[in-house]
CSV table of C-alpha atoms in Angstrom, one decimal:
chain,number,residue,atom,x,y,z
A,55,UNK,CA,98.2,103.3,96.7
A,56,UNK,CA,99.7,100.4,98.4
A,57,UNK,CA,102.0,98.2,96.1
A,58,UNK,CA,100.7,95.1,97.5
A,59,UNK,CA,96.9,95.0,97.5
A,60,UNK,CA,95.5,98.7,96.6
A,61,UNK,CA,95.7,100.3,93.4
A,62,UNK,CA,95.7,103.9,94.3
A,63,UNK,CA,99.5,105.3,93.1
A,64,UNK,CA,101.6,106.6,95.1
A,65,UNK,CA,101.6,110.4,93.1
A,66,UNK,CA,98.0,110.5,95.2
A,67,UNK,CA,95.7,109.8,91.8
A,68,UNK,CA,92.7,107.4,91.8
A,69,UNK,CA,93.3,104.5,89.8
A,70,UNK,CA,89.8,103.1,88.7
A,71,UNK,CA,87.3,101.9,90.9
A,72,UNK,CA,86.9,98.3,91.9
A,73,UNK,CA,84.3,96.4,93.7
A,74,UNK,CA,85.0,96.4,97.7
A,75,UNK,CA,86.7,93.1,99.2
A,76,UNK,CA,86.4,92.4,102.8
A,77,UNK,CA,89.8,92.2,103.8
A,78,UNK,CA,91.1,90.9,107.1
A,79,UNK,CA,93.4,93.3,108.1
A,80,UNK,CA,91.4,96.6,107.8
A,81,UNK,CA,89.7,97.7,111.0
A,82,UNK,CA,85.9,97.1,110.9
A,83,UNK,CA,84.7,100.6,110.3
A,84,UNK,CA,82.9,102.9,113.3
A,85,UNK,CA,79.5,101.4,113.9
A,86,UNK,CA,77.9,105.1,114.4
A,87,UNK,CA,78.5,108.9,114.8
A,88,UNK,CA,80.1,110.8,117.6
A,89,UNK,CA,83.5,110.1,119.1
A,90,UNK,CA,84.6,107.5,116.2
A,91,UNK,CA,83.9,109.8,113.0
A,92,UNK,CA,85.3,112.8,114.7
A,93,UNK,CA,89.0,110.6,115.2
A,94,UNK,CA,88.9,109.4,111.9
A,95,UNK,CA,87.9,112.8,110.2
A,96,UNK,CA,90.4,114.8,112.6
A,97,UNK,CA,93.0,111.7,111.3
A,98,UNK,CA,92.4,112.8,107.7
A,99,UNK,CA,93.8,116.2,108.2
A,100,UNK,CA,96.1,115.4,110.5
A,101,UNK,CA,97.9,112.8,107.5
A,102,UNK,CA,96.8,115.2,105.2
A,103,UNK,CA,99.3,117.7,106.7
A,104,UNK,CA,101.9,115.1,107.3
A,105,UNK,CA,101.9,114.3,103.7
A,106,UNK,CA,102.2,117.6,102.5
A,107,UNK,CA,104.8,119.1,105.4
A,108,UNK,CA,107.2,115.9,103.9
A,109,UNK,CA,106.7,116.5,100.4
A,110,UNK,CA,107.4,120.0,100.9
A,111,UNK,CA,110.6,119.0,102.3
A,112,UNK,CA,112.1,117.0,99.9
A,113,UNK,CA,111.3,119.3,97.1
A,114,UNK,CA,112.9,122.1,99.4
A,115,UNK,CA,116.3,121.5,98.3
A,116,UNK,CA,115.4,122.5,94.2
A,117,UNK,CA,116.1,126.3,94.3
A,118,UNK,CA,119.0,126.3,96.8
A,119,UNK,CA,120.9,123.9,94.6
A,120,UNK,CA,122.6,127.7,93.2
A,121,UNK,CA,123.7,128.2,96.7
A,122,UNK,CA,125.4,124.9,96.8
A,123,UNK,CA,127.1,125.4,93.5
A,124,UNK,CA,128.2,128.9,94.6
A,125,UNK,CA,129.7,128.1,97.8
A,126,UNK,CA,130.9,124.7,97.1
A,127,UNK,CA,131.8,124.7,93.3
A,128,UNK,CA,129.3,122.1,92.3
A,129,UNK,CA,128.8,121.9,88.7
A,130,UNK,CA,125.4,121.1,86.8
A,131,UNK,CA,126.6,117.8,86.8
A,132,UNK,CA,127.2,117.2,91.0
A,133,UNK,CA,123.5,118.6,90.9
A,134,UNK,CA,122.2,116.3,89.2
A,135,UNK,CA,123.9,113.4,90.7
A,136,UNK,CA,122.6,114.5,94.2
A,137,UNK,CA,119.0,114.7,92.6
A,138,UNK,CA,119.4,111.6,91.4
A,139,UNK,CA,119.8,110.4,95.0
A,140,UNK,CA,116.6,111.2,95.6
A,141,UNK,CA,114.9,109.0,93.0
A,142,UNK,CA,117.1,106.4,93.7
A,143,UNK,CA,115.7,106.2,97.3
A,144,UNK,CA,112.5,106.2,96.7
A,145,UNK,CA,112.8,103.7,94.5
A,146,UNK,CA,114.4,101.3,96.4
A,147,UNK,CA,111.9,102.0,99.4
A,148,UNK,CA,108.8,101.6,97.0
A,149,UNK,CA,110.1,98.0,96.3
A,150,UNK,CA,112.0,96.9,99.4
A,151,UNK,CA,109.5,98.3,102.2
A,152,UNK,CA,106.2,100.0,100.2
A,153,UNK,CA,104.0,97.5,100.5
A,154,UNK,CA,104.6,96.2,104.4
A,155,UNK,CA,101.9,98.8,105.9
A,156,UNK,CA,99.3,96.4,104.3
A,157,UNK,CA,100.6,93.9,107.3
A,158,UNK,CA,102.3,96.2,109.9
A,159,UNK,CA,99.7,99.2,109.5
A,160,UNK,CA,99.9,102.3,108.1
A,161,UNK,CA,101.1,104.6,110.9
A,162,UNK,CA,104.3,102.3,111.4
A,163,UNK,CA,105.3,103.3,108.1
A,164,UNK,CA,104.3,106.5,107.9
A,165,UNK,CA,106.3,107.6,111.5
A,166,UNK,CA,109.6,106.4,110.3
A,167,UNK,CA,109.0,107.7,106.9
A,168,UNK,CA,108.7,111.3,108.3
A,169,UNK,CA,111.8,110.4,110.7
A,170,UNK,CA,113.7,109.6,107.9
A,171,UNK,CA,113.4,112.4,106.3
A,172,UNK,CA,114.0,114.5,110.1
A,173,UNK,CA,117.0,112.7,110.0
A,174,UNK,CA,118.3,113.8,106.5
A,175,UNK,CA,117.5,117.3,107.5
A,176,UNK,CA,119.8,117.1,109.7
A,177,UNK,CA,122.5,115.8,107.8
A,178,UNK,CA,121.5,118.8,105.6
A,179,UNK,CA,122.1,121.4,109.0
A,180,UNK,CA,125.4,119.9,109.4
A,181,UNK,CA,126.9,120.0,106.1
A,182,UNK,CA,127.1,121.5,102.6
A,183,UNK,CA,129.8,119.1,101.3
A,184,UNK,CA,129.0,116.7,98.6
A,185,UNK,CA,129.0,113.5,100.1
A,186,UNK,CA,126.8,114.8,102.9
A,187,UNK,CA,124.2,116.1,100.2
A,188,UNK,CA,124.1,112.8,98.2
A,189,UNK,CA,123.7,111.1,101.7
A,190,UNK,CA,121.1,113.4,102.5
A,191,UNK,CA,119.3,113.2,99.5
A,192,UNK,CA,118.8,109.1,99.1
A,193,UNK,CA,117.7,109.2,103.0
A,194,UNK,CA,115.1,111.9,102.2
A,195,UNK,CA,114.0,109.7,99.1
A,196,UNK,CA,114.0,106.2,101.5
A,197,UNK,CA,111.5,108.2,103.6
A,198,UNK,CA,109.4,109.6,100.5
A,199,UNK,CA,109.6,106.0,99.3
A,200,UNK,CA,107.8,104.5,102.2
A,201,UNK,CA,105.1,107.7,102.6
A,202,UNK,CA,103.9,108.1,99.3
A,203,UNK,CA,101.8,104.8,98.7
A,204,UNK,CA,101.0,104.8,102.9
A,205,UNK,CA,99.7,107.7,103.7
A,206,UNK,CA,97.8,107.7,100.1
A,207,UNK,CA,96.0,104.5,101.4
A,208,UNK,CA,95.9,105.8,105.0
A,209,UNK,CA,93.9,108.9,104.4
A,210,UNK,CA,91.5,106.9,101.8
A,211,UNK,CA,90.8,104.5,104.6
A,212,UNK,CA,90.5,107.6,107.3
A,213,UNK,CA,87.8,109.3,105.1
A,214,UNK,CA,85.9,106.2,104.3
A,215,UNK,CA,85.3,105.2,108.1
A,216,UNK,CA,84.6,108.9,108.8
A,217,UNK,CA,82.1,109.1,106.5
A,218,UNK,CA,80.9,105.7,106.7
A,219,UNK,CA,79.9,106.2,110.0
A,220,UNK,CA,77.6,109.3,109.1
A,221,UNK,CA,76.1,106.8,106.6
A,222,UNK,CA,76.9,109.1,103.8
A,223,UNK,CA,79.3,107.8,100.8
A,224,UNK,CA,83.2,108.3,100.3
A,225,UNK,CA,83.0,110.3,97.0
A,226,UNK,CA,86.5,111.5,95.7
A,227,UNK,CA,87.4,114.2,98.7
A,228,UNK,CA,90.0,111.7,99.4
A,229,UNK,CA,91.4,111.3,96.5
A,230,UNK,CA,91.4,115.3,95.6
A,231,UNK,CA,93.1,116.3,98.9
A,232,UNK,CA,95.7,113.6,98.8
A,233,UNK,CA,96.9,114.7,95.3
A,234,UNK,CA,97.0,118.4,96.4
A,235,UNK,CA,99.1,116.9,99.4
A,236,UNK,CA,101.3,115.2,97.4
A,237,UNK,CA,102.1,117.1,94.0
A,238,UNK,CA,100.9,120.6,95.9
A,239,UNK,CA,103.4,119.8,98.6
A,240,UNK,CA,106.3,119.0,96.7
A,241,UNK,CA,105.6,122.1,94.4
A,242,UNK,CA,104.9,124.5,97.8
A,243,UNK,CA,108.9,123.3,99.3
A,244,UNK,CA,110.3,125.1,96.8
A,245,UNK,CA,108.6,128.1,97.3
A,246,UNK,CA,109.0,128.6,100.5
A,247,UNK,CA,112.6,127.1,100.5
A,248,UNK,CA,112.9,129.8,98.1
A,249,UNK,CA,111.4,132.5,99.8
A,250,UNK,CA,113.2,131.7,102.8
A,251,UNK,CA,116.4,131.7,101.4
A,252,UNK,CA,115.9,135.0,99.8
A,253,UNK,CA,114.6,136.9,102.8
A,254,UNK,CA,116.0,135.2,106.1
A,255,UNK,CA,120.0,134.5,106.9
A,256,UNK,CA,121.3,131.4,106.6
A,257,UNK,CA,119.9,130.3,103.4
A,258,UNK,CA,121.4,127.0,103.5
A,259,UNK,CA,119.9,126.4,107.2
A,260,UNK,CA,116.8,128.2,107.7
A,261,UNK,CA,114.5,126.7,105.3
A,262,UNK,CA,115.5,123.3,107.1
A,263,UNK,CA,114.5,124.3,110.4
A,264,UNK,CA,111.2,125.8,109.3
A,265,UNK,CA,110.4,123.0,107.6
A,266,UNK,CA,112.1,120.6,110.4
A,267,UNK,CA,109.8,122.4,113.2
A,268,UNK,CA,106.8,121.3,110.7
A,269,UNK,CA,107.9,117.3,110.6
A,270,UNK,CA,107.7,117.2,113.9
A,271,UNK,CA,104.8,119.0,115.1
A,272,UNK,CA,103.0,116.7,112.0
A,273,UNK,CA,104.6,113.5,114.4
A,274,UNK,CA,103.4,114.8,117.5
A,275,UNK,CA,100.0,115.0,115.8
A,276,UNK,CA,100.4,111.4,115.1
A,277,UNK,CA,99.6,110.2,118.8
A,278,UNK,CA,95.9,111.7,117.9
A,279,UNK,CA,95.3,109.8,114.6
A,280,UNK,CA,93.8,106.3,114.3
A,281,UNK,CA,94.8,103.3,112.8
A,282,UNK,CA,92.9,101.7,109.9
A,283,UNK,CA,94.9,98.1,109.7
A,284,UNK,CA,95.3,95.2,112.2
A,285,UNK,CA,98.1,93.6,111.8
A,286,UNK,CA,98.0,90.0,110.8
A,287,UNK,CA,99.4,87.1,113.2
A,288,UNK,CA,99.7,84.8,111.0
A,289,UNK,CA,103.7,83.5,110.0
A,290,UNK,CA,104.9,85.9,107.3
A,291,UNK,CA,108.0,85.9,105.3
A,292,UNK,CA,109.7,88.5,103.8
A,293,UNK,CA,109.8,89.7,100.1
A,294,UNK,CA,110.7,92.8,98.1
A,295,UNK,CA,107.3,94.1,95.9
A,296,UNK,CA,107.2,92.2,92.6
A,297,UNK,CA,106.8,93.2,88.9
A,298,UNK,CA,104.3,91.6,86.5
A,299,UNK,CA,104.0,92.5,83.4
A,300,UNK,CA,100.4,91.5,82.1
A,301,UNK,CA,101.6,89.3,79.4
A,302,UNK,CA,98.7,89.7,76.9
A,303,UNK,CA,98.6,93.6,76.6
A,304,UNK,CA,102.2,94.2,76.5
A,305,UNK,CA,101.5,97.1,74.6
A,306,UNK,CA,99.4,99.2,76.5
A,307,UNK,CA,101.9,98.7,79.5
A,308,UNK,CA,104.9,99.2,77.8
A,309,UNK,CA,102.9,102.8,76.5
A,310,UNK,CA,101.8,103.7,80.1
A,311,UNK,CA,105.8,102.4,81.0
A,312,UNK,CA,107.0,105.5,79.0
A,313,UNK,CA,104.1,108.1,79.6
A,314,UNK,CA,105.2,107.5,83.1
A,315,UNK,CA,108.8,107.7,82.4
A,316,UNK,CA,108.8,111.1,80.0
A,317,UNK,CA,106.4,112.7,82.4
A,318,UNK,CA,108.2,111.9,85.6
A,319,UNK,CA,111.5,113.2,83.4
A,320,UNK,CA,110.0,116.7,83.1
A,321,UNK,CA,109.1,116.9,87.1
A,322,UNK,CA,112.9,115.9,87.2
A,323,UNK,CA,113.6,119.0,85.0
A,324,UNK,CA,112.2,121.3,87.1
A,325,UNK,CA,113.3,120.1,90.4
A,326,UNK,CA,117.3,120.0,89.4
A,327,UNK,CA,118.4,121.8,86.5
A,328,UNK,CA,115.9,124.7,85.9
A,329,UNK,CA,116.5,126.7,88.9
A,330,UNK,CA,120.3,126.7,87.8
A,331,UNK,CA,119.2,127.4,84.2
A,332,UNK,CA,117.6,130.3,85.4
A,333,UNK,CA,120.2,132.1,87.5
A,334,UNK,CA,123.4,131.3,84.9
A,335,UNK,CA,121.6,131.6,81.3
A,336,UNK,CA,118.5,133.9,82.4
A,337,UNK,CA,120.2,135.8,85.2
A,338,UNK,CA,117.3,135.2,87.8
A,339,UNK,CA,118.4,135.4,90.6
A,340,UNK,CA,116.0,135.7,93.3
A,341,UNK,CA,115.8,132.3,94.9
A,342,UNK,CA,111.7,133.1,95.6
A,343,UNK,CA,111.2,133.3,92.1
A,344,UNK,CA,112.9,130.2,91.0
A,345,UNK,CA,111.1,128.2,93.9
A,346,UNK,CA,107.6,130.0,92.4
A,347,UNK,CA,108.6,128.1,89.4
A,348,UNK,CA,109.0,125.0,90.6
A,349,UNK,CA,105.7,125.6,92.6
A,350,UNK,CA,103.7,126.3,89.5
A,351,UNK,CA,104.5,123.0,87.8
A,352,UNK,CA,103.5,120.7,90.9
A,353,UNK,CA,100.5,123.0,91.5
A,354,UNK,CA,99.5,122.5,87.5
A,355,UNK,CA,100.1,118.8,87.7
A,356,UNK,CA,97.8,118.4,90.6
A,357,UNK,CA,94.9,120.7,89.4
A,358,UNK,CA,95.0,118.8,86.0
A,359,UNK,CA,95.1,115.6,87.9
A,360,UNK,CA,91.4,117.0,89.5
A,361,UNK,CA,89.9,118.5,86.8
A,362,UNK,CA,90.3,115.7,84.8
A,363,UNK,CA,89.5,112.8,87.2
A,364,UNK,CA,86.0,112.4,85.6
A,365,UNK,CA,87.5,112.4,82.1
A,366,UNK,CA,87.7,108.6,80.5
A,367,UNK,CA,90.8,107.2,80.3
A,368,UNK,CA,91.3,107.7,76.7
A,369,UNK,CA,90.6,111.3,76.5
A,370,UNK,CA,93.2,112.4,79.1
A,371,UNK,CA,95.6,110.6,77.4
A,372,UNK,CA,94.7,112.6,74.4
A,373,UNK,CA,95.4,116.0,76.5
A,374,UNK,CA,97.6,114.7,78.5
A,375,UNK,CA,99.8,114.2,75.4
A,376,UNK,CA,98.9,117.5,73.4
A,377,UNK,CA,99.8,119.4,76.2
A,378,UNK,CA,102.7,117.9,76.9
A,379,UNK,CA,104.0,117.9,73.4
A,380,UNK,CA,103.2,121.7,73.9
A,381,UNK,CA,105.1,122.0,76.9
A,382,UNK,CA,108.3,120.3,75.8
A,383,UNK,CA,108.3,122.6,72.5
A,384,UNK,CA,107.9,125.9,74.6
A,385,UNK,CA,110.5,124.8,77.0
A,386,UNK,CA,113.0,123.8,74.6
A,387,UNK,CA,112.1,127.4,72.6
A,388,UNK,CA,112.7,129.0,76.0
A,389,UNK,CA,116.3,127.1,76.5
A,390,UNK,CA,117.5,128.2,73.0
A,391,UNK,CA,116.2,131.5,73.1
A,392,UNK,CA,116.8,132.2,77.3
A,393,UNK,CA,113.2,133.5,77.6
A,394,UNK,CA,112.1,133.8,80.9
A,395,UNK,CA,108.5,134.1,80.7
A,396,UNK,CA,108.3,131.2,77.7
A,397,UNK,CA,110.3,128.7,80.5
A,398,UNK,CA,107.4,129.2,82.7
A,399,UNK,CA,104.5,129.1,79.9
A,400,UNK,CA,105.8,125.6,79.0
A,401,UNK,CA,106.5,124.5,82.5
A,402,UNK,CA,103.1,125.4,83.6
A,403,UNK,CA,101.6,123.6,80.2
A,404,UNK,CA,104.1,120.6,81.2
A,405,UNK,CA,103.3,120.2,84.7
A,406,UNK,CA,99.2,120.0,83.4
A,407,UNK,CA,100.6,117.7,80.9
A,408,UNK,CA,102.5,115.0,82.9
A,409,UNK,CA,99.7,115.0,85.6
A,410,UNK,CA,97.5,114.5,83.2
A,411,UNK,CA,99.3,112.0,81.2
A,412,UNK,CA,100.4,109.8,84.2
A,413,UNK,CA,96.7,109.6,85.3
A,414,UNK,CA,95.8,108.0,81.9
A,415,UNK,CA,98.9,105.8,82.6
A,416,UNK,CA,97.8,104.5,85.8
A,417,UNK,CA,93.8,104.1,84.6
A,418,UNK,CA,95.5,101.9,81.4
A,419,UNK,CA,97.2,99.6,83.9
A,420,UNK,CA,94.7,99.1,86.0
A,421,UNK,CA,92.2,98.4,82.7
A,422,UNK,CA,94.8,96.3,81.3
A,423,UNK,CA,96.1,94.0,84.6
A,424,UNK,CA,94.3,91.8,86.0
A,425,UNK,CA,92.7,92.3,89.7
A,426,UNK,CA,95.3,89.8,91.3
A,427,UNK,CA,98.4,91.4,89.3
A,428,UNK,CA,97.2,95.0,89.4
A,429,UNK,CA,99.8,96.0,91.8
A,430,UNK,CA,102.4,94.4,90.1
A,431,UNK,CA,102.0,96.1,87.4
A,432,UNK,CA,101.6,99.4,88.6
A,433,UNK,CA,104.8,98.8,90.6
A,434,UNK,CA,106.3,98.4,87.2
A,435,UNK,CA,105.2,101.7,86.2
A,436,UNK,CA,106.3,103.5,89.1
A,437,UNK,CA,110.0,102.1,88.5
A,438,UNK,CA,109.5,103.9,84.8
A,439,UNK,CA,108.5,106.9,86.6
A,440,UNK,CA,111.0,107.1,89.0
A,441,UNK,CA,113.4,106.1,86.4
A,442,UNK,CA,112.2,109.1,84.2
A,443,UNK,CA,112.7,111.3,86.9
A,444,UNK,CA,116.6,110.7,87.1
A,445,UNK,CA,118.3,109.0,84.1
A,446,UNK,CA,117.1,111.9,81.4
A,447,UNK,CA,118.0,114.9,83.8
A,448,UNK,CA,121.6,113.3,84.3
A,449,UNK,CA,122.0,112.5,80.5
A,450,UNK,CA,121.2,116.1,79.8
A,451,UNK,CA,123.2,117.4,82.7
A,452,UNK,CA,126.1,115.3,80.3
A,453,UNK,CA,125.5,116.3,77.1
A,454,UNK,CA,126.2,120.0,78.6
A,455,UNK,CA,129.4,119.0,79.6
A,456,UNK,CA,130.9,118.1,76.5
A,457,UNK,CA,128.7,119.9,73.5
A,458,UNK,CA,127.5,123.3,72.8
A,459,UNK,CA,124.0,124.0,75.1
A,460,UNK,CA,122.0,124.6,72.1
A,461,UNK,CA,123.0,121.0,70.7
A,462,UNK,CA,122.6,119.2,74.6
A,463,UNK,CA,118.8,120.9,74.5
A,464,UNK,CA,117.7,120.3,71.4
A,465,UNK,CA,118.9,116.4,71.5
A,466,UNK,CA,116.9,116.1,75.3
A,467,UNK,CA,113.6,118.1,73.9
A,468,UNK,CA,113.7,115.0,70.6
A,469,UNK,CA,114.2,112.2,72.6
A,470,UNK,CA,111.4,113.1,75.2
A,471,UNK,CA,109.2,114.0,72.0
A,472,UNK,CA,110.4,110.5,70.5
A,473,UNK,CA,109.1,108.8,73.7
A,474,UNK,CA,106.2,111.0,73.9
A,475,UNK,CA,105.2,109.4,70.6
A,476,UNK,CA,105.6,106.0,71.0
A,477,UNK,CA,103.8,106.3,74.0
A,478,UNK,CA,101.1,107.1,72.1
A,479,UNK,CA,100.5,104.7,69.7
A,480,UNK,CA,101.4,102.0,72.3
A,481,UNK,CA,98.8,103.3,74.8
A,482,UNK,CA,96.5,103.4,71.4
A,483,UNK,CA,97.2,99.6,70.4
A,484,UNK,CA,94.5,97.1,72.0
A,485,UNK,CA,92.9,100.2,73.7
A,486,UNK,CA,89.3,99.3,74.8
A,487,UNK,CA,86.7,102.3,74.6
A,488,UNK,CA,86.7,104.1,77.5
């Protein structure tokens, strides 16, 4: 999604469908086959590829957070804090910059968006200090910031032209392959981060440079893809994305607020205090295996996401909170009792869970909004999200600081179980059928 004028979010799901608008500053679409279709396809996968090589690389850093901690000192805490970076960037570039590629175009975005994040991998090759981690972090989330919603809208745009010119329909290909770049990719950094780090020296470099060589063979592959938005002459001045808040179903969005918020928190989980969990109270320590876990979350989120895209809003907010619930009971069972195997049961029911939840959350905005505030609100939500993602992992990381771990897990598992439900009956309150 775009924040300004599209309203398909950033996390690559497809809010509802809407009517078509002629709008000025999309490129007329090819006028036949041949050379035009082919650019625009061969566009698709090339921003396809540049979506997932960048998500890949910001959720590299999860499983070699042990490293850090072992060579620097870092405690859970530090972490966290450097996690939290990463949120904090891309929220800041979601509201400062996310919705400029709907004047500028969407290759001007996405370019420095993948530099960005070149950039921070460098800062990465250079030092394993905290400050330089932090730095790194928050540039790498600037970067995500700006991609997420542009290349989301780019490769819709892409696919439609391409196929517009063979006279066939858009269908959902688009939307499919842009959540498996975005949630798949983000899962697959850890992975191979992991992987990497277990089987190749330099374990604090090599992943990097693997994943730096990728970044920029995805901008070289830039030059080859077209744009899809002219930008507009007209005098322009500047303004950060706004929040609206559809006054007269307050509940429903203040619902889909905290079904964003708990189910961004448990993505946030996974990507900065599980793989620590797992080598100091599990003893895993095989750096492949904690990036596999990581991996299998993202990977469940985005297959739910798919499999339940022709689901009505209402009943994936019914699974999406059942298996949630389920998730955060097997994963606080898993904490108390230091069972491996139950921590990836309940990760892998939480990642369907959270995918599935946050689609219902963006389908109930976009029911409940109206069509000239519908980005509005669903910037509102992706603050919540964003918000989730940080603020419960750093409470918890906390609460293990100064009581007992049992005590610190139990009290995270309620709250998120607490929000869970009143999520629930606000998403239920002034719900039209679906």
């Amino acid at each position: 999604m775009t924040l300004s004028t599209s309203t398909t979010p950033p996390s690559g799901i497809q809010a509802l469908p809407e009517p078509a608008q002629p709008s000025r500053a999309q490129t007329p679409l090819p006028a036949g086959g041949g050379r035009p279709r082919r650019h625009h396809a061969r566009g698709f996968w090339i921003i396809a590829y540049v979506f997932a090589v960048t998500m890949a690389f910001a959720g590299a850093p999860a499983p070699l957070y042990v490293i850090y901690q072992e060579r620097e000192g870092f405690g859970s805490l530090a972490v966290t804090f450097v996690f939290a970076a990463y949120a904090v960037g891309v929220i800041a570039a979601l509201f400062l910059a996310g919705h400029l590629s709907d004047r500028f175009g969407r290759l001007r975005l996405i370019a420095p968006a993948v530099l960005l994040n070149v950039l921070a991998g460098l800062v990465f090759l250079t030092s394993t200090d905290l400050g330089p981690l932090l730095l790194a972090r928050l540039v790498s989330g600037l970067g995500i910031g700006l991609l997420t919603a542009t290349a989301t809208a780019h490769m819709t745009e892409l696919h439609a032209a391409s196929r517009a010119a063979a006279g066939r329909p858009a269908g959902r290909h688009a939307e499919m392959i842009s959540t498996a770049a975005n949630l798949g990719g983000i899962g697959l950094g850890p992975l191979v981060a992991g992987l990497l780090a277990d089987v190749a020296p330099a374990p604090l470099h090599t992943p990097y440079l693997v994943l730096l060589f990728a970044l920029v063979v995805g901008l070289l592959l830039m030059t080859l893809v077209p744009e899809t938005v002219d930008a507009v002459g007209e005098p322009w001045h500047y303004r950060p994305q706004r929040v609206t808040v559809p006054a007269a179903s307050r509940g429903p969005y203040a619902g889909a607020l905290m079904a964003g918020f708990v189910s961004f928190a448990m993505f946030g989980l996974f990507t900065s205090l599980a793989p620590s969990f797992l080598a100091h109270d599990l003893h895993v320590t095989s750096h492949a295996v904690a990036g596999l876990v990581s991996f299998a979350v993202f990977g469940s989120a985005a297959l739910a996401q798919i499999a339940t895209g022709r689901r009505s809003t209402r009943a994936q907010h019914t699974l999406g909170v059942t298996l949630l619930a389920a998730g955060l009971v097997l994963i606080v069972g898993a904490m108390l009792t230091a069972t491996f195997p139950a921590l990836v049961a309940g990760g892998i029911v939480t990642g369907a869970g959270a995918g599935t939840l946050f689609k219902a959350g963006v389908g109930t905005v976009v029911s409940v909004a109206a069509g000239g505030s519908r980005a509005e609100a669903l910037a509102g939500l992706f603050l919540a999200a964003y918000a989730g993602m940080s603020l419960p992992v750093v409470l918890l990381a906390v609460l293990l600081r100064v009581v007992p771990t049992s005590a610190a897990v139990l009290a995270f598992g309620v709250l998120m179980l607490v929000l869970l439900a009143a999520a629930s009956a606000l998403l239920r309150s002034g719900r039209r059928p679906a």
